[in-house]
Short mmCIF file of C-alpha atoms in Angstrom, two decimals:
data_model
loop_
_atom_site.label_atom_id
_atom_site.label_comp_id
_atom_site.label_asym_id
_atom_site.label_seq_id
_atom_site.Cartn_x
_atom_site.Cartn_y
_atom_site.Cartn_z
CA UNK A 1 67.68 -13.62 -24.71
CA UNK A 2 65.90 -12.43 -21.56
CA UNK A 3 62.79 -14.18 -20.96
CA UNK A 4 59.47 -12.42 -19.20
CA UNK A 5 57.22 -15.07 -17.80
CA UNK A 6 53.56 -14.15 -17.14
CA UNK A 7 51.74 -16.61 -15.59
CA UNK A 8 49.49 -15.03 -12.97
CA UNK A 9 46.09 -16.48 -11.29
CA UNK A 10 44.57 -13.54 -10.93
CA UNK A 11 43.47 -10.36 -12.62
CA UNK A 12 46.22 -8.75 -9.40
CA UNK A 13 49.21 -11.15 -9.97
CA UNK A 14 48.40 -10.21 -13.50
CA UNK A 15 48.88 -6.53 -13.24
CA UNK A 16 51.57 -6.66 -11.38
CA UNK A 17 54.24 -9.27 -12.88
CA UNK A 18 52.96 -6.74 -16.18
CA UNK A 19 54.38 -3.58 -14.23
CA UNK A 20 57.04 -5.31 -12.87
CA UNK A 21 58.33 -6.50 -16.02
CA UNK A 22 57.65 -3.15 -17.60
CA UNK A 23 59.70 -1.53 -14.21
CA UNK A 24 62.47 -3.91 -14.70
CA UNK A 25 63.46 -3.30 -18.27
CA UNK A 26 62.45 0.17 -18.69
CA UNK A 27 60.24 -0.58 -21.71
CA UNK A 28 57.56 2.99 -21.82
CA UNK A 29 54.13 2.76 -21.35
CA UNK A 30 53.61 3.99 -24.75
CA UNK A 31 53.36 2.35 -28.18
CA UNK A 32 57.50 1.78 -27.86
CA UNK A 33 57.41 0.65 -32.00
CA UNK A 34 56.26 4.30 -33.16
CA UNK A 35 59.29 5.57 -31.03
CA UNK A 36 61.84 3.68 -30.74
CA UNK A 37 61.71 1.50 -33.68
CA UNK A 38 61.85 2.87 -37.03
CA UNK A 39 61.86 1.73 -40.73
CA UNK A 40 64.90 3.34 -42.52
CA UNK A 41 63.68 4.30 -46.16
CA UNK A 42 66.97 4.45 -47.80
CA UNK A 43 66.96 2.00 -51.03
CA UNK A 44 70.68 1.79 -49.98
CA UNK A 45 70.79 0.51 -46.65
CA UNK A 46 67.17 -1.05 -46.17
CA UNK A 47 67.49 -1.78 -42.65
CA UNK A 48 65.71 -1.79 -39.55
CA UNK A 49 67.21 0.48 -37.22
CA UNK A 50 66.85 0.94 -33.30
CA UNK A 51 68.69 4.47 -33.02
CA UNK A 52 67.04 5.47 -29.60
CA UNK A 53 67.19 2.00 -27.88
CA UNK A 54 70.54 0.57 -28.91
CA UNK A 55 72.06 4.51 -27.29
CA UNK A 56 69.78 4.67 -24.57
CA UNK A 57 66.30 3.68 -22.58
CA UNK A 58 65.33 6.67 -20.36
CA UNK A 59 68.39 8.40 -20.55
CA UNK A 60 70.54 5.64 -19.46
CA UNK A 61 73.96 5.58 -21.79
CA UNK A 62 74.62 2.79 -23.76
CA UNK A 63 78.14 1.49 -22.60
CA UNK A 64 78.56 -1.72 -24.11
CA UNK A 65 82.41 -2.69 -22.31
CA UNK A 66 80.27 -2.16 -18.73
CA UNK A 67 76.67 -1.84 -18.38
CA UNK A 68 74.20 -4.57 -20.13
CA UNK A 69 71.76 -2.76 -21.36
CA UNK A 70 68.29 -4.50 -22.02
CA UNK A 71 66.57 -3.72 -25.84
CA UNK A 72 63.51 -5.30 -27.19
CA UNK A 73 65.68 -7.11 -29.56
CA UNK A 74 66.64 -9.18 -26.31
CA UNK A 75 63.18 -10.10 -24.84
CA UNK A 76 60.95 -12.94 -25.12
CA UNK A 77 57.62 -13.02 -23.37
CA UNK A 78 55.97 -15.98 -22.47
CA UNK A 79 52.56 -15.77 -21.26
CA UNK A 80 49.81 -19.00 -20.43
CA UNK A 81 46.60 -18.80 -21.22
CA UNK A 82 45.55 -18.89 -17.61
CA UNK A 83 46.97 -15.46 -17.21
CA UNK A 84 45.63 -14.34 -20.97
CA UNK A 85 42.19 -15.17 -19.59
CA UNK A 86 42.07 -12.42 -16.94
CA UNK A 87 44.36 -9.95 -19.54
CA UNK A 88 42.07 -10.32 -22.12
CA UNK A 89 39.16 -10.08 -20.92
CA UNK A 90 40.16 -7.12 -18.02
CA UNK A 91 41.78 -3.58 -18.62
CA UNK A 92 44.85 -5.21 -18.55
CA UNK A 93 45.19 -5.16 -22.49
CA UNK A 94 47.14 -2.15 -23.13
CA UNK A 95 49.43 -3.14 -20.42
CA UNK A 96 50.13 -6.73 -22.26
CA UNK A 97 50.23 -4.55 -25.77
CA UNK A 98 53.18 -2.61 -24.50
CA UNK A 99 55.49 -5.32 -23.06
CA UNK A 100 54.76 -7.46 -26.47
CA UNK A 101 55.28 -5.12 -28.59
CA UNK A 102 58.56 -4.21 -26.91
CA UNK A 103 60.11 -8.17 -26.99
CA UNK A 104 61.23 -9.69 -30.23
CA UNK A 105 59.46 -12.64 -29.47
CA UNK A 106 56.22 -13.46 -27.66
CA UNK A 107 54.92 -17.12 -26.88
CA UNK A 108 51.60 -18.18 -25.99
CA UNK A 109 51.12 -21.65 -24.27
CA UNK A 110 47.77 -23.71 -23.75
CA UNK A 111 45.94 -21.10 -25.28
CA UNK A 112 42.17 -21.20 -26.10
CA UNK A 113 41.42 -21.13 -29.64
CA UNK A 114 39.37 -17.82 -28.82
CA UNK A 115 42.64 -16.70 -26.77
CA UNK A 116 44.30 -16.71 -30.23
CA UNK A 117 42.35 -14.95 -32.00
CA UNK A 118 42.01 -12.32 -29.22
CA UNK A 119 45.45 -11.83 -29.39
CA UNK A 120 45.51 -11.17 -33.11
CA UNK A 121 42.40 -8.77 -32.72
CA UNK A 122 44.64 -6.96 -29.74
CA UNK A 123 46.68 -6.16 -32.51
CA UNK A 124 44.89 -5.41 -35.18
CA UNK A 125 42.74 -3.03 -33.05
CA UNK A 126 45.37 -1.13 -32.33
CA UNK A 127 48.13 -0.77 -35.28
CA UNK A 128 48.12 -0.47 -38.66
CA UNK A 129 49.81 -3.40 -39.46
CA UNK A 130 48.28 -6.76 -41.58
CA UNK A 131 48.59 -9.73 -39.53
CA UNK A 132 49.03 -13.29 -40.58
CA UNK A 133 47.63 -16.35 -39.22
CA UNK A 134 49.13 -20.17 -39.78
CA UNK A 135 47.66 -23.30 -37.63
CA UNK A 136 46.80 -27.18 -39.08
CA UNK A 137 44.02 -27.61 -36.50
CA UNK A 138 40.11 -26.51 -35.78
CA UNK A 139 41.99 -24.79 -32.63
CA UNK A 140 43.41 -22.48 -35.15
CA UNK A 141 40.17 -21.47 -37.29
CA UNK A 142 39.32 -19.13 -35.21
CA UNK A 143 42.73 -17.24 -35.24
CA UNK A 144 43.40 -17.84 -38.64
CA UNK A 145 39.85 -16.00 -39.22
CA UNK A 146 40.41 -13.35 -37.18
CA UNK A 147 43.91 -12.32 -39.36
CA UNK A 148 44.40 -10.66 -42.42
CA UNK A 149 45.92 -13.21 -44.12
CA UNK A 150 44.69 -16.87 -43.03
CA UNK A 151 47.24 -19.82 -43.86
CA UNK A 152 46.52 -23.91 -43.47
CA UNK A 153 48.61 -26.41 -43.48
CA UNK A 154 46.66 -29.40 -44.40
CA UNK A 155 48.37 -32.39 -42.04
CA UNK A 156 47.47 -34.97 -39.83
CA UNK A 157 44.98 -32.64 -37.67
CA UNK A 158 42.36 -32.51 -40.74
CA UNK A 159 41.38 -29.83 -43.37
CA UNK A 160 39.33 -27.60 -40.95
CA UNK A 161 42.33 -25.06 -41.14
CA UNK A 162 42.99 -25.31 -44.89
CA UNK A 163 38.78 -24.92 -45.21
CA UNK A 164 39.13 -21.45 -43.45
CA UNK A 165 42.45 -20.11 -44.78
CA UNK A 166 43.16 -18.24 -47.55
CA UNK A 167 46.14 -19.96 -48.29
CA UNK A 168 46.89 -23.37 -48.19
CA UNK A 169 50.21 -25.60 -47.99
CA UNK A 170 51.58 -28.88 -47.04
CA UNK A 171 54.44 -28.00 -44.83
CA UNK A 172 55.52 -25.09 -42.95
CA UNK A 173 58.55 -24.77 -44.70
CA UNK A 174 56.71 -23.29 -47.61
CA UNK A 175 55.94 -20.40 -45.62
CA UNK A 176 58.81 -18.80 -46.63
CA UNK A 177 58.22 -19.39 -50.53
CA UNK A 178 54.91 -17.70 -49.75
CA UNK A 179 55.64 -14.46 -48.73
CA UNK A 180 58.57 -13.54 -49.84
CA UNK A 181 59.02 -14.60 -53.15
CA UNK A 182 54.43 -14.67 -54.38
CA UNK A 183 54.09 -12.21 -51.68
CA UNK A 184 56.39 -9.62 -53.43
CA UNK A 185 54.84 -10.53 -56.99
CA UNK A 186 51.37 -10.45 -56.09
CA UNK A 187 51.93 -6.71 -54.68
CA UNK A 188 54.21 -5.64 -57.77
CA UNK A 189 51.53 -6.71 -60.27
CA UNK A 190 48.28 -5.63 -58.46
CA UNK A 191 50.31 -2.35 -57.47
CA UNK A 192 51.15 -1.12 -60.58
CA UNK A 193 47.98 -2.75 -62.25
CA UNK A 194 45.71 -0.78 -59.96
CA UNK A 195 48.21 2.31 -61.39
CA UNK A 196 47.39 1.22 -64.75
CA UNK A 197 44.21 0.93 -64.83
CA UNK A 198 43.39 4.14 -63.77
CA UNK A 199 45.32 5.57 -66.40
CA UNK A 200 44.49 3.37 -69.14
CA UNK A 201 40.81 4.55 -68.13
CA UNK A 202 41.58 8.28 -67.21
CA UNK A 203 43.20 8.84 -70.73
CA UNK A 204 40.47 7.70 -72.95
CA UNK A 205 37.85 9.69 -70.76
CA UNK A 206 40.16 12.62 -70.85
CA UNK A 207 40.41 12.87 -74.47
CA UNK A 208 36.62 12.81 -74.76
CA UNK A 209 36.76 15.29 -72.13
CA UNK A 210 38.98 17.87 -74.39
CA UNK A 211 36.59 16.88 -77.13
CA UNK A 212 33.35 18.39 -75.01
CA UNK A 213 35.76 21.54 -74.57
CA UNK A 214 36.15 21.74 -78.13
CA UNK A 215 32.64 21.17 -79.54
CA UNK A 216 30.83 23.21 -76.92
CA UNK A 217 29.75 21.07 -74.66
CA UNK A 218 27.83 19.88 -77.61
CA UNK A 219 25.91 16.38 -78.04
CA UNK A 220 27.92 15.07 -81.14
CA UNK A 221 30.44 12.56 -81.22
CA UNK A 222 33.49 11.77 -82.66
CA UNK A 223 33.57 7.94 -81.73
CA UNK A 224 31.32 5.34 -81.91
CA UNK A 225 29.42 3.85 -79.71
CA UNK A 226 31.24 -0.16 -80.49
CA UNK A 227 34.47 1.72 -80.42
CA UNK A 228 33.93 3.35 -76.32
CA UNK A 229 32.54 -0.41 -75.55
CA UNK A 230 35.42 -2.31 -77.15
CA UNK A 231 37.94 -0.08 -75.59
CA UNK A 232 37.89 -1.62 -72.38
CA UNK A 233 36.49 -5.57 -73.64
CA UNK A 234 38.14 -6.06 -76.11
CA UNK A 235 41.20 -3.23 -77.18
CA UNK A 236 43.27 -2.94 -73.79
CA UNK A 237 41.68 -6.00 -71.35
CA UNK A 238 43.90 -8.66 -72.79
CA UNK A 239 47.44 -7.08 -71.55
CA UNK A 240 46.39 -6.25 -68.66
CA UNK A 241 45.25 -9.41 -67.49
CA UNK A 242 48.29 -11.24 -69.08
CA UNK A 243 50.89 -8.69 -67.18
CA UNK A 244 48.83 -8.88 -64.33
CA UNK A 245 49.54 -13.03 -63.87
CA UNK A 246 52.83 -12.99 -65.75
CA UNK A 247 55.02 -10.20 -65.04
CA UNK A 248 57.82 -10.76 -62.60
CA UNK A 249 60.01 -8.05 -61.70
CA UNK A 250 62.82 -10.42 -60.38
CA UNK A 251 63.85 -14.15 -59.74
CA UNK A 252 62.37 -16.26 -57.85
CA UNK A 253 66.47 -17.16 -56.60
CA UNK A 254 66.88 -13.76 -56.03
CA UNK A 255 63.75 -12.81 -53.84
CA UNK A 256 64.94 -16.10 -51.67
CA UNK A 257 68.62 -14.69 -51.53
CA UNK A 258 67.77 -11.23 -51.07
CA UNK A 259 64.62 -11.20 -47.81
CA UNK A 260 64.90 -7.78 -47.10
CA UNK A 261 63.49 -6.85 -50.78
CA UNK A 262 60.07 -8.38 -49.40
CA UNK A 263 60.02 -4.35 -47.36
CA UNK A 264 59.51 -2.84 -50.56
CA UNK A 265 55.81 -4.11 -49.97
CA UNK A 266 56.19 -2.44 -46.28
CA UNK A 267 57.43 0.90 -47.96
CA UNK A 268 54.40 1.08 -50.56
CA UNK A 269 56.71 1.88 -52.82
CA UNK A 270 54.91 0.33 -55.73
CA UNK A 271 51.15 1.38 -54.70
CA UNK A 272 51.18 5.37 -53.06
CA UNK A 273 49.60 8.72 -53.20
CA UNK A 274 52.48 10.01 -54.30
CA UNK A 275 52.66 7.99 -57.22
CA UNK A 276 48.77 8.07 -57.90
CA UNK A 277 48.87 11.97 -58.47
CA UNK A 278 52.41 11.28 -60.78
CA UNK A 279 50.37 8.77 -63.18
CA UNK A 280 47.29 11.39 -62.88
CA UNK A 281 49.62 14.09 -64.12
CA UNK A 282 51.13 11.64 -66.69
CA UNK A 283 47.73 11.03 -67.54
CA UNK A 284 46.64 14.51 -68.34
CA UNK A 285 49.67 15.24 -70.38
CA UNK A 286 49.17 12.52 -72.58
CA UNK A 287 45.72 12.89 -73.10
CA UNK A 288 46.12 15.95 -73.92
CA UNK A 289 48.83 15.12 -76.92
CA UNK A 290 46.47 12.48 -77.96
CA UNK A 291 43.91 15.04 -78.59
CA UNK A 292 45.79 18.03 -79.84
CA UNK A 293 48.49 16.56 -82.33
CA UNK A 294 45.31 14.70 -84.52
CA UNK A 295 43.31 18.58 -84.21
CA UNK A 296 46.72 20.13 -85.51
CA UNK A 297 47.34 17.66 -88.19
CA UNK A 298 44.41 17.62 -89.72
CA UNK A 299 43.38 21.44 -89.03
CA UNK A 300 43.46 22.76 -93.07
CA UNK A 301 42.55 19.21 -94.41
CA UNK A 302 38.65 18.26 -95.23
CA UNK A 303 38.31 15.14 -93.04
CA UNK A 304 35.29 14.54 -91.06
CA UNK A 305 34.75 14.23 -87.35
CA UNK A 306 34.65 10.46 -87.78
CA UNK A 307 38.07 10.05 -89.62
CA UNK A 308 39.46 12.18 -86.89
CA UNK A 309 37.54 9.81 -84.16
CA UNK A 310 38.97 6.91 -85.70
CA UNK A 311 42.22 8.30 -85.90
CA UNK A 312 41.75 9.05 -81.80
CA UNK A 313 40.63 5.44 -81.23
CA UNK A 314 43.62 4.10 -83.18
CA UNK A 315 46.29 6.19 -81.37
CA UNK A 316 45.31 5.69 -78.08
CA UNK A 317 44.67 1.80 -77.83
CA UNK A 318 48.72 2.18 -79.66
CA UNK A 319 49.94 4.08 -76.42
CA UNK A 320 48.64 2.58 -73.58
CA UNK A 321 49.85 -0.59 -75.24
CA UNK A 322 53.55 0.81 -75.39
CA UNK A 323 53.01 2.76 -71.92
CA UNK A 324 52.42 -0.89 -70.98
CA UNK A 325 55.41 -2.25 -72.71
CA UNK A 326 57.88 -0.06 -71.25
CA UNK A 327 56.84 -1.37 -67.42
CA UNK A 328 57.12 -5.14 -68.43
CA UNK A 329 59.90 -6.72 -66.36
CA UNK A 330 59.90 -10.06 -68.28
CA UNK A 331 59.10 -11.11 -71.57
CA UNK A 332 57.63 -14.18 -73.00
CA UNK A 333 55.68 -15.13 -75.95
CA UNK A 334 52.53 -14.74 -74.48
CA UNK A 335 53.52 -11.53 -73.66
CA UNK A 336 54.68 -10.19 -76.99
CA UNK A 337 51.36 -12.03 -78.31
CA UNK A 338 49.29 -9.62 -75.92
CA UNK A 339 49.91 -6.80 -76.18
CA UNK A 340 51.36 -6.22 -79.96
CA UNK A 341 48.19 -8.95 -80.71
CA UNK A 342 45.84 -6.34 -78.92
CA UNK A 343 46.78 -3.66 -81.67
CA UNK A 344 46.52 -5.64 -84.47
CA UNK A 345 43.01 -6.77 -83.12
CA UNK A 346 41.87 -3.02 -82.92
CA UNK A 347 43.01 -2.67 -86.06
CA UNK A 348 40.97 -5.55 -87.40
CA UNK A 349 37.84 -4.11 -85.50
CA UNK A 350 38.58 -0.69 -86.92
CA UNK A 351 38.60 -2.32 -90.02
CA UNK A 352 35.48 -4.68 -89.70
CA UNK A 353 33.19 -2.09 -88.12
CA UNK A 354 34.22 0.80 -91.05
CA UNK A 355 33.44 -1.91 -93.63
CA UNK A 356 29.60 -1.44 -92.39
CA UNK A 357 27.89 0.69 -94.61
CA UNK A 358 24.75 1.46 -91.68
CA UNK A 359 27.64 3.09 -89.61
CA UNK A 360 28.53 6.44 -89.66
CA UNK A 361 32.69 5.78 -90.17
CA UNK A 362 32.10 3.59 -93.40
CA UNK A 363 34.95 3.53 -95.30
CA UNK A 364 36.96 5.56 -93.04
CA UNK A 365 40.23 3.50 -92.34
CA UNK A 366 40.93 2.69 -95.62
CA UNK A 367 41.26 6.97 -96.44
CA UNK A 368 42.98 7.26 -93.81
CA UNK A 369 45.73 4.55 -93.72
CA UNK A 370 46.45 5.73 -97.49
CA UNK A 371 47.79 8.94 -96.61
CA UNK A 372 51.30 9.44 -94.68
CA UNK A 373 50.51 12.24 -92.33
CA UNK A 374 48.08 9.35 -90.86
CA UNK A 375 51.29 7.13 -90.01
CA UNK A 376 53.07 9.84 -88.85
CA UNK A 377 50.27 11.50 -86.42
CA UNK A 378 50.23 8.14 -84.96
CA UNK A 379 54.03 8.12 -84.54
CA UNK A 380 54.82 11.69 -83.56
CA UNK A 381 51.73 10.93 -80.77
CA UNK A 382 53.75 7.80 -79.15
CA UNK A 383 57.39 10.13 -78.89
CA UNK A 384 56.05 12.80 -77.45
CA UNK A 385 53.22 11.58 -74.74
CA UNK A 386 55.65 8.97 -73.34
CA UNK A 387 59.05 10.83 -73.96
CA UNK A 388 58.68 12.77 -70.25
CA UNK A 389 57.77 9.23 -68.84
CA UNK A 390 60.91 7.95 -70.28
CA UNK A 391 63.28 10.73 -68.97
CA UNK A 392 61.59 10.72 -65.62
CA UNK A 393 62.44 6.65 -65.43
CA UNK A 394 65.95 6.90 -66.96
CA UNK A 395 66.84 9.75 -64.51
CA UNK A 396 65.29 8.07 -61.27
CA UNK A 397 66.72 4.94 -61.90
CA UNK A 398 69.89 6.00 -62.65
CA UNK A 399 70.40 9.03 -59.75
CA UNK A 400 67.55 6.97 -56.88
CA UNK A 401 67.32 3.80 -57.91
CA UNK A 402 65.51 1.28 -55.54
CA UNK A 403 66.38 -2.15 -53.71
CA UNK A 404 64.60 -3.24 -56.53
CA UNK A 405 65.95 -1.85 -59.72
CA UNK A 406 69.58 -2.14 -57.95
CA UNK A 407 69.05 -6.24 -57.15
CA UNK A 408 67.39 -6.23 -61.10
CA UNK A 409 70.61 -5.19 -62.47
CA UNK A 410 73.03 -7.35 -60.07
CA UNK A 411 70.46 -10.74 -61.86
CA UNK A 412 70.98 -8.91 -65.09
CA UNK A 413 74.75 -8.46 -65.16
CA UNK A 414 75.26 -11.64 -63.45
CA UNK A 415 73.20 -13.53 -66.79
CA UNK A 416 74.99 -11.48 -68.86
CA UNK A 417 78.33 -13.02 -66.92
CA UNK A 418 77.03 -16.33 -66.97
CA UNK A 419 75.87 -16.17 -71.08
CA UNK A 420 79.55 -14.85 -71.84
CA UNK A 421 81.28 -17.33 -69.93
CA UNK A 422 84.04 -19.80 -71.98
CA UNK A 423 83.08 -23.16 -71.31
CA UNK A 424 85.69 -24.46 -68.72
CA UNK A 425 86.21 -20.98 -67.35
CA UNK A 426 84.44 -20.06 -63.66
CA UNK A 427 82.04 -17.76 -64.81
CA UNK A 428 82.70 -15.37 -61.09
#
């Protein structure tokens, strides 16, 4: 690895050293990472390719047998605090940024706390990347607070860094597990739950919207106020919380064995604009199924609007919970209790509410539950509403699997082979 040392004692000297380094190694004056470095978004390969730099630099053809062309993978920038005094306070920040982003390693030695924060701010202000700063002393507090994610190490230099950080750990080696395991799990959970909460609330609101259109924007209501309140507070909240805490798409062993799976977060595979609009289209379809199937089923009957409202309430709760169950990767006892228990709790609350004489929906659940059409309607709603989503998931996983899906399939096959291996035989 070739070293670039910047140790100037004046502004002009620092400027000359930066210009000399850029000229010597044929570095461009623009954001080289956007032009020469590309994240290849191919689930089969998933590696960082450097097509432009590895083959040519400013028109120089690659010749591995005769000439050694410098690439960013073989450069290391070393800069001291005295040089940063002139660079960060003058108009040399862009020069430093171009040079630093073209190197694989940047080492800043003997820098002041504010200079550490200045380096982090330099990256944050000129890129869209998230920054992480890790430190163990009071002189790292400014840097930790400036970064998007701050990690403090509790050691011999006190707890100032820990108190200012977002995460605290005892040793530096734990950073690998924090990023590759817990960082991946957290991203997958948060990304999915954001989409699920949009879906969970939008499907309920759209179902009521179709009712308003059907009644010509009248002031009548098919659902009681208690049902509307309990939908988000009791009926569907517990499974969301449990899945957001306990769900894991991959084991920690797999994530540590294949660190490139962390790139799913860089590619925004769990939450992006494309997934959002697909979720909204799916929500629109499910809300139409929720509203119109009961309406057509009971169009010749004499049941009142409160009975239909009771059916809609039960159907939407069952639908959103089965929708969530289709995406759960790790089933444990608490997950089963939360998902299926919420449906039982919904029925229990409906029975209690329909047993109060002062409510307009008095005794409706008892009349509906006696009819087989009631249970068949709920089953039909679930099948018709979730069938397009189920088919799309199957087709996508078969023909366009992501790295996560491939790793999960390999993990499940490994478990089955180990489980099926006879005692005394090698499972491999």
